[in-house]
Amino acid sequence: MARDRSSEETYSRPIRRILIGVVLLALFAVFLVWRVDNPRMERFRAAVVDRVVPSMDWAMAPVTRTARMIEDFQSYARIYEQNQELRRELQQMKAWREAALQLEQKNAKLLDLNNVQLNPQLTYVTGVVMADSGSPFRQSVLLNVGAVDGIRDGWATMDGLGLVGRISGVGRTTSRVILLTDSNSRIPVTIQPSGQTAMLTGDNTPNPLVDFVETPELVQPGDRIVSSGDAGVFPAGLLVGQVAFGSDGRMRARLSADYGRLDFLRVLRSQPAERISDPGGLVSTRPAAPEEARSTPAPDTAPETGADD
Amino acid sequence: MIDPVTTRIWIYRAAFLGLCFMVLFLRLLPLGDGADPLPGPDLMLCLTFAWLVRRPEFVPALLIVAVFLLADFLFMRPPALKTIVVLIAAEFLRGQVHRIRDTAFTFEFMLVAATILAVVTGERLLHALTFTGQPPLGGAVLAALFTILAYPAVVLFSNVLFGVKKVTLGEAELLGHRL
């Protein structure tokens, strides 16, 4: 045995080294492919997630439910304080409700005056949050709707109230939502009463930064932040949150969406806004203009809805 | 007839795979808002090193690659980057096994702690070399620290629940050339 072992070692050790080297090279190749051809690898990643996560679903549901129950039970301990707090909030809400009703009537009248039609293309698909692969470094959730349900990359995602994030990565039956708090998230926003445009920049904290405001003096804490629709990233006018100033004096957003409980999310089916790519007929006469205009992926009803005016 | 030693090894390999899946699964659970300020320890790394140092035959290189590659894909990390670093570190530790076997836990702990730090440094270095975006330094250092602190607990856990212990002399003879 002893002689056997030593001879085996002399042969098997270099072979093992070589094999490990081959595996390392293969891994490095995978990484390089990801670096060079990112979209393809991300599609592959989506496919992997698509296979792995739903198969864990049966186990996830009970564990999650139990944890939530424990959380709820803990909240019973503070029930009296909560009751007081709720009463106070209810009082405030009554005042707000009154204001909202008045505003709603006013809004209806104004809309009537202008004969505005709200965008009928803004419908949504509702998905359930399956998994939360968030970490301090990457903040995203997985939804149980995917390419089968017509989800596409880049669509906006909301909970009942506010914007949550955008779709980034679609599998066959799953899709990933990058939250606004993720450090890769950048969306253009408008700060409401003053109309200042800004950039909402996630930095892995619960309250993302509001950057690039032209005149910060015009912005007050508590101002509403809505998506601006610039650059065609999101439809305009989705509620994001309120302005708040962090302890470091930087402008941040207190998000309206309840990030503590992301259960059901709405994925807004937004169509890409039509681009005006050629000069009009009055400015210069170009014979071959219509061909290019058709080739953009415009929604089927869009050309008739008065884009020519 | 299947050799009982071989069966045992394969059972432990399956157990390792199961534990790793459990860790992945716990990380994937939709609990909390993901905005936890403190990064958790990398339990998978602890587990791999703890078992590797005790019984290298339970965690073959390919198993490590498979598990960490899957984790890379699931957690939105650059694929294979961490796997490369972990595999190199694991092979380093595999070479040290005979040295660790005869010494006290302190030596093992220090060696593994140094390896974990090396893994984190190596990962960041590769990130920097390939210009991929990387998480903030403070968080990474904290994560490494927690991972190191979690290591003794993981060792205890493997020892008590799974009986993954260092090979004693008697066993070594029984296992023969496998070591």
XYZ file of C-alpha atoms in Angstrom:
488
model
C 0.000 0.000 0.000
C 2.698 2.414 1.038
C 4.711 1.964 -2.161
C 1.507 2.190 -4.134
C 0.644 5.481 -2.578
C 3.939 7.173 -3.299
C 3.934 6.106 -6.916
C 0.359 7.216 -7.268
C 1.270 10.591 -5.866
C 4.093 11.149 -8.312
C 1.742 10.558 -11.208
C -1.543 11.930 -9.954
C -0.305 15.197 -8.539
C 0.918 16.761 -11.806
C -2.172 15.487 -13.595
C -4.330 17.074 -10.928
C -2.424 20.332 -11.329
C -3.069 20.299 -15.053
C -6.750 19.554 -14.568
C -7.122 22.402 -12.093
C -5.339 24.643 -14.576
C -7.769 23.634 -17.299
C -10.753 24.341 -15.042
C -9.301 27.733 -14.128
C -8.800 28.566 -17.789
C -12.382 27.550 -18.549
C -13.667 29.749 -15.721
C -11.579 32.628 -16.966
C -13.019 32.094 -20.437
C -16.534 32.296 -18.979
C -15.618 35.543 -17.281
C -14.081 36.949 -20.453
C -17.183 36.048 -22.447
C -19.246 37.898 -19.873
C -16.936 40.894 -20.114
C -16.937 40.962 -23.907
C -20.423 39.793 -24.796
C -22.404 40.917 -21.800
C -25.974 40.709 -23.178
C -25.603 37.097 -24.250
C -24.184 36.054 -20.870
C -26.908 37.963 -19.043
C -29.480 36.087 -21.102
C -27.799 32.883 -20.017
C -27.913 34.094 -16.425
C -31.609 34.825 -16.770
C -32.091 31.288 -18.066
C -30.201 29.858 -15.068
C -32.280 31.887 -12.625
C -35.358 30.845 -14.536
C -34.546 27.191 -13.903
C -33.265 27.366 -10.338
C -35.475 29.787 -8.493
C -38.966 28.508 -9.369
C -37.876 25.006 -8.305
C -37.208 26.404 -4.841
C -40.560 28.102 -4.734
C -42.392 25.351 -2.840
C -39.928 25.654 0.023
C -39.706 29.415 -0.054
C -43.371 30.099 0.474
C -43.768 28.505 3.946
C -40.479 29.880 5.263
C -41.329 33.369 4.122
C -44.804 33.109 5.555
C -43.481 31.982 8.933
C -40.962 34.785 9.073
C -43.658 37.303 8.225
C -45.882 35.872 10.955
C -43.124 36.243 13.509
C -42.608 39.799 12.337
C -46.310 40.507 12.700
C -46.346 38.927 16.127
C -43.535 41.175 17.236
C -45.570 44.128 16.168
C -48.358 43.084 18.550
C -46.068 43.976 21.389
C -46.183 47.605 20.389
C -49.866 47.646 19.689
C -50.774 50.527 21.943
C -48.155 52.869 20.531
C -49.170 51.841 17.058
C -52.786 52.580 17.786
C -51.930 56.068 18.940
C -49.752 56.606 15.954
C -52.459 55.403 13.618
C -55.011 57.730 15.161
C -52.717 60.657 14.637
C -52.091 59.635 11.078
C -55.788 59.127 10.467
C -56.411 62.672 11.599
C -53.858 63.935 9.136
C -55.256 61.718 6.430
C -58.717 63.165 6.846
C -57.345 66.589 6.096
C -55.492 65.196 3.102
C -58.572 63.379 1.883
C -60.486 66.604 1.845
C -57.702 68.274 -0.094
C -57.517 65.320 -2.473
C -61.239 65.381 -3.169
C -61.122 69.050 -3.996
C -58.102 68.539 -6.196
C -59.734 65.605 -7.920
C -62.760 67.673 -8.801
C -60.584 70.471 -9.980
C -58.499 68.072 -12.009
C -61.563 66.520 -13.585
C -62.810 69.936 -14.562
C -59.483 70.918 -16.066
C -59.215 67.660 -17.959
C -62.713 68.220 -19.222
C -61.785 71.714 -20.321
C -58.763 70.484 -22.201
C -60.513 67.375 -23.517
C -57.466 65.334 -22.548
C -57.345 61.615 -23.105
C -55.166 59.704 -20.705
C -52.711 57.395 -22.390
C -54.579 54.132 -23.060
C -51.356 52.261 -23.728
C -50.284 52.436 -20.102
C -51.663 49.113 -18.939
C -49.903 46.826 -16.533
C -49.060 43.235 -15.707
C -49.059 42.272 -12.052
C -46.379 39.934 -10.764
C -45.573 38.368 -7.423
C -42.146 38.806 -5.864
C -40.598 35.347 -5.747
C -37.134 35.920 -4.452
C -35.108 38.730 -3.159
C -31.504 38.275 -4.036
C -30.675 41.593 -2.478
C -27.464 42.050 -0.616
C -25.818 45.181 0.664
C -24.273 45.453 -2.796
C -26.983 44.507 -5.253
C -30.618 45.340 -4.741
C -33.049 43.518 -6.918
C -36.065 41.233 -6.684
C -37.327 38.474 -8.930
C -40.871 38.509 -10.299
C -42.836 35.508 -11.445
C -43.714 37.055 -14.783
C -41.399 36.875 -17.746
C -41.146 36.862 -21.495
C -44.206 34.598 -21.708
C -46.266 37.406 -20.206
C -44.793 39.900 -22.631
C -42.446 41.541 -20.170
C -39.609 43.442 -21.757
C -36.403 44.933 -20.499
C -36.562 48.483 -19.209
C -40.211 48.603 -18.233
C -41.145 50.493 -15.097
C -42.304 48.601 -12.014
C -44.543 50.029 -9.302
C -46.212 48.841 -6.185
C -49.663 50.275 -5.499
C -48.319 53.732 -4.842
C -44.904 54.526 -6.163
C -42.180 53.520 -8.520
C -40.109 50.542 -7.361
C -37.608 50.000 -10.129
C -37.149 48.799 -13.645
C -37.035 45.446 -15.329
C -33.497 44.368 -16.029
C -33.224 40.837 -17.272
C -36.131 38.767 -18.511
C -36.282 35.016 -18.416
C -39.033 32.857 -19.819
C -41.143 32.927 -16.674
C -39.155 35.205 -14.406
C -37.824 38.694 -14.609
C -35.532 40.735 -12.441
C -36.335 44.184 -11.128
C -33.435 46.481 -10.301
C -34.681 48.585 -7.392
C -34.282 52.353 -7.337
C -31.968 51.911 -4.367
C -29.462 49.799 -6.306
C -26.227 51.569 -7.050
C -26.722 50.910 -10.760
C -30.086 52.644 -10.891
C -30.261 56.075 -12.515
C -33.562 57.588 -13.570
C -34.452 61.099 -14.665
C -37.045 62.737 -12.399
C -38.870 66.009 -11.965
C -39.328 67.671 -8.594
C -42.868 68.765 -8.587
C -43.893 72.264 -7.578
C -40.688 73.847 -8.879
C -40.409 71.694 -11.985
C -36.679 71.138 -11.513
C -35.296 68.141 -13.348
C -32.887 65.901 -11.511
C -31.327 62.473 -11.549
C -32.315 59.854 -9.001
C -29.163 57.897 -8.216
C -29.277 54.759 -6.113
C -26.409 54.234 -3.688
C -27.466 51.067 -1.849
C -29.008 53.059 0.990
C -32.783 53.066 1.555
C -32.986 56.655 0.320
C -31.456 57.276 -3.105
C -29.687 60.518 -3.915
C -31.265 63.316 -5.925
C -28.441 64.628 -8.084
C -27.847 67.326 -10.669
C -30.523 69.766 -9.561
C -30.030 73.052 -11.378
C -31.164 75.414 -8.619
C -31.343 73.508 -5.354
C -32.661 76.604 -3.555
C -36.033 76.117 -5.192
C -36.427 72.634 -3.751
C -38.051 72.233 -0.347
C -38.091 69.107 1.790
C -41.358 67.290 1.161
C -41.593 68.232 -2.513
C -42.975 65.480 -4.689
C -40.640 63.606 -7.000
C -42.140 62.103 -10.143
C -40.511 60.420 -13.099
C -39.871 62.875 -15.900
C -40.041 60.676 -18.965
C -36.850 62.203 -20.299
C -34.780 59.986 -22.558
C -37.717 57.629 -22.915
C -36.673 55.564 -19.906
C -39.970 55.678 -18.079
C -43.402 57.084 -18.731
C -43.667 60.556 -17.272
C -45.532 61.389 -14.098
C -45.101 58.214 -12.037
C -44.834 59.023 -8.350
C -41.389 58.291 -6.919
C -41.339 59.878 -3.500
C -40.605 63.023 -1.567
C -37.528 65.142 -1.183
C -35.721 64.846 2.129
C -32.355 66.050 3.258
C -30.020 63.442 4.696
C -27.877 63.967 7.743
C -24.971 64.682 5.397
C -26.896 67.585 3.899
C -27.350 65.919 0.522
C -30.700 65.822 -1.176
C -32.298 62.392 -0.999
C -35.615 60.842 -1.918
C -37.926 59.242 0.582
C -39.513 56.635 -1.633
C -43.284 56.262 -1.733
C -43.180 52.566 -2.525
C -43.127 50.356 0.551
C -39.758 48.693 0.147
C -40.194 46.764 3.366
C -42.974 44.700 1.841
C -42.641 44.147 -1.828
C -45.282 41.519 -2.531
C -47.137 42.351 -5.696
C -45.585 44.596 -8.269
C -47.125 46.148 -11.343
C -45.034 46.136 -14.454
C -46.178 49.026 -16.631
C -46.392 48.135 -20.289
C -44.842 51.195 -21.757
C -44.260 51.578 -25.432
C -41.196 53.407 -26.614
C -42.011 56.994 -27.405
C -41.940 57.830 -31.052
C -38.812 59.547 -32.235
C -38.812 62.481 -34.616
C -35.798 61.614 -36.658
C -36.120 63.492 -39.955
C -36.643 67.170 -40.697
C -40.204 68.048 -41.632
C -41.300 68.540 -45.207
C -41.445 72.311 -44.741
C -37.811 72.563 -43.730
C -36.308 70.391 -46.422
C -37.715 68.070 -49.022
C -36.372 64.573 -48.720
C -37.929 61.897 -50.845
C -36.874 58.801 -48.887
C -38.065 59.864 -45.457
C -40.995 57.466 -44.867
C -38.868 54.311 -45.164
C -36.761 55.166 -42.129
C -39.687 56.263 -40.074
C -41.416 52.923 -40.591
C -38.431 50.882 -39.535
C -38.567 52.074 -35.931
C -40.493 49.674 -33.677
C -43.500 51.934 -33.267
C -46.694 50.601 -31.693
C -49.318 49.652 -34.206
C -51.771 52.420 -33.422
C -49.270 55.192 -32.937
C -48.948 56.632 -36.469
C -52.651 57.533 -36.600
C -52.808 59.323 -33.267
C -51.700 62.638 -34.579
C -47.933 62.382 -34.748
C -47.989 64.292 -38.022
C -49.235 67.564 -36.550
C -20.252 -4.322 -3.729
C -19.516 -0.689 -3.178
C -16.669 0.069 -0.861
C -18.138 1.605 2.345
C -15.446 4.275 2.423
C -16.432 5.415 -1.058
C -20.100 5.480 -0.103
C -19.288 7.610 2.905
C -17.362 10.078 0.802
C -20.206 10.425 -1.682
C -22.740 10.878 1.119
C -20.656 13.699 2.530
C -20.266 15.267 -0.893
C -24.037 15.236 -1.238
C -24.337 16.737 2.247
C -21.955 19.524 1.277
C -23.978 20.224 -1.839
C -27.175 20.228 0.226
C -25.752 22.644 2.777
C -24.567 24.980 0.050
C -28.015 24.921 -1.522
C -29.461 25.714 1.885
C -27.204 28.763 2.183
C -28.153 29.891 -1.333
C -31.793 29.334 -0.520
C -31.630 31.378 2.681
C -29.974 34.216 0.800
C -32.693 34.112 -1.861
C -35.619 34.287 0.550
C -37.648 37.448 0.070
C -37.196 38.715 3.612
C -36.437 42.278 4.544
C -35.823 45.026 2.037
C -32.279 44.045 1.151
C -31.035 47.375 2.443
C -29.377 45.801 5.443
C -26.434 48.033 6.307
C -24.324 45.147 7.592
C -23.253 42.545 5.055
C -23.646 38.979 6.289
C -20.814 36.471 6.406
C -20.112 34.386 3.339
C -21.209 31.107 4.906
C -20.535 29.121 1.766
C -16.886 30.137 1.839
C -16.633 29.209 5.538
C -18.255 25.862 4.906
C -16.006 25.068 1.958
C -12.839 25.919 3.850
C -13.908 24.199 7.061
C -14.662 20.935 5.272
C -11.691 21.239 2.967
C -9.257 21.606 5.838
C -10.775 18.629 7.646
C -11.593 16.227 4.878
C -10.321 17.422 1.512
C -11.830 14.390 -0.203
C -15.340 15.577 0.699
C -15.023 18.780 -1.328
C -13.478 18.047 -4.710
C -12.495 21.009 -6.836
C -15.264 20.442 -9.365
C -17.918 20.553 -6.636
C -16.536 23.873 -5.396
C -16.573 25.221 -8.940
C -20.148 24.084 -9.537
C -21.502 25.564 -6.329
C -19.734 28.901 -6.537
C -20.482 29.313 -10.222
C -24.170 28.861 -9.477
C -23.922 31.411 -6.670
C -22.205 33.864 -9.024
C -25.042 33.495 -11.484
C -27.802 33.775 -8.911
C -26.417 36.786 -7.064
C -25.749 38.981 -10.088
C -22.006 38.883 -9.616
C -19.680 38.791 -12.600
C -19.825 35.086 -13.449
C -16.817 32.904 -12.615
C -14.753 35.717 -11.140
C -15.217 34.772 -7.509
C -15.126 31.104 -8.454
C -11.631 31.532 -9.884
C -10.337 33.141 -6.698
C -12.040 30.617 -4.433
C -10.731 27.684 -6.448
C -7.164 28.965 -6.235
C -7.544 29.549 -2.495
C -9.054 26.089 -2.031
C -6.175 24.454 -3.888
C -3.754 26.379 -1.681
C -5.500 25.138 1.470
C -5.593 21.603 0.080
C -1.829 21.734 -0.075
C -1.676 22.777 3.585
C -3.960 20.036 4.877
C -1.227 17.741 6.160
C 0.374 20.653 7.996
C -2.891 21.724 9.621
C -3.785 18.221 10.670
C -1.136 18.015 13.380
C -1.562 21.496 14.853
C -4.023 23.270 17.127
C -7.086 25.122 15.910
C -5.444 28.540 16.306
C -3.022 27.829 13.504
C -5.810 26.605 11.248
C -7.946 29.622 12.108
C -5.155 32.039 11.302
C -4.356 30.322 8.035
C -8.000 30.272 6.966
C -8.486 33.893 8.019
C -5.512 34.894 5.912
C -6.925 32.884 2.997
C -10.334 34.572 3.312
C -8.661 37.975 3.293
C -6.656 36.890 0.269
C -9.873 35.808 -1.473
C -11.468 39.197 -0.897
C -8.332 41.045 -1.974
C -7.906 38.854 -5.027
C -11.516 39.356 -6.039
C -11.197 43.130 -5.767
C -7.916 43.036 -7.651
C -9.498 41.104 -10.526
C -12.404 43.551 -10.496
C -9.989 46.446 -10.737
C -7.895 44.807 -13.453
C -10.914 44.167 -15.651
C -12.612 47.493 -14.880
C -15.841 45.960 -13.683
C -17.829 47.946 -11.160
C -17.273 46.740 -7.635
C -18.991 47.102 -4.288
C -17.699 49.710 -1.825
C -14.525 48.843 0.070
C -15.964 49.306 3.563
C -18.710 46.754 2.970
C -16.283 44.225 1.517
C -13.905 44.541 4.468
C -16.790 44.148 6.909
C -18.050 41.117 5.021
C -14.597 39.538 5.155
C -14.407 40.237 8.873
C -17.800 38.644 9.529
C -16.835 35.669 7.393
C -13.688 35.155 9.459
C -15.662 35.489 12.697
C -18.254 33.012 11.458
C -15.609 30.427 10.642
C -15.282 28.869 14.140
C -19.061 28.624 14.369
C -19.236 26.837 11.033
C -16.457 24.499 12.146
C -18.354 23.693 15.326
C -21.532 23.165 13.346
C -19.846 20.747 10.920
C -18.163 18.968 13.810
C -21.231 18.426 15.943
C -23.958 17.931 13.390
C -22.083 16.284 10.564
C -19.093 14.781 12.318
C -16.628 16.353 9.925
C -13.495 16.063 12.014
C -9.820 15.977 11.375
C -8.569 12.515 10.486
C -7.061 10.643 13.393
C -4.196 8.263 12.950
C -6.354 5.144 13.210
C -8.715 6.337 10.555
C -5.862 7.304 8.345
C -4.697 3.710 8.205
C -8.200 2.545 7.485
C -8.628 4.958 4.632
C -5.257 3.969 3.281
C -4.199 5.600 0.065
C -7.154 7.892 -0.098
C -5.425 10.560 1.944
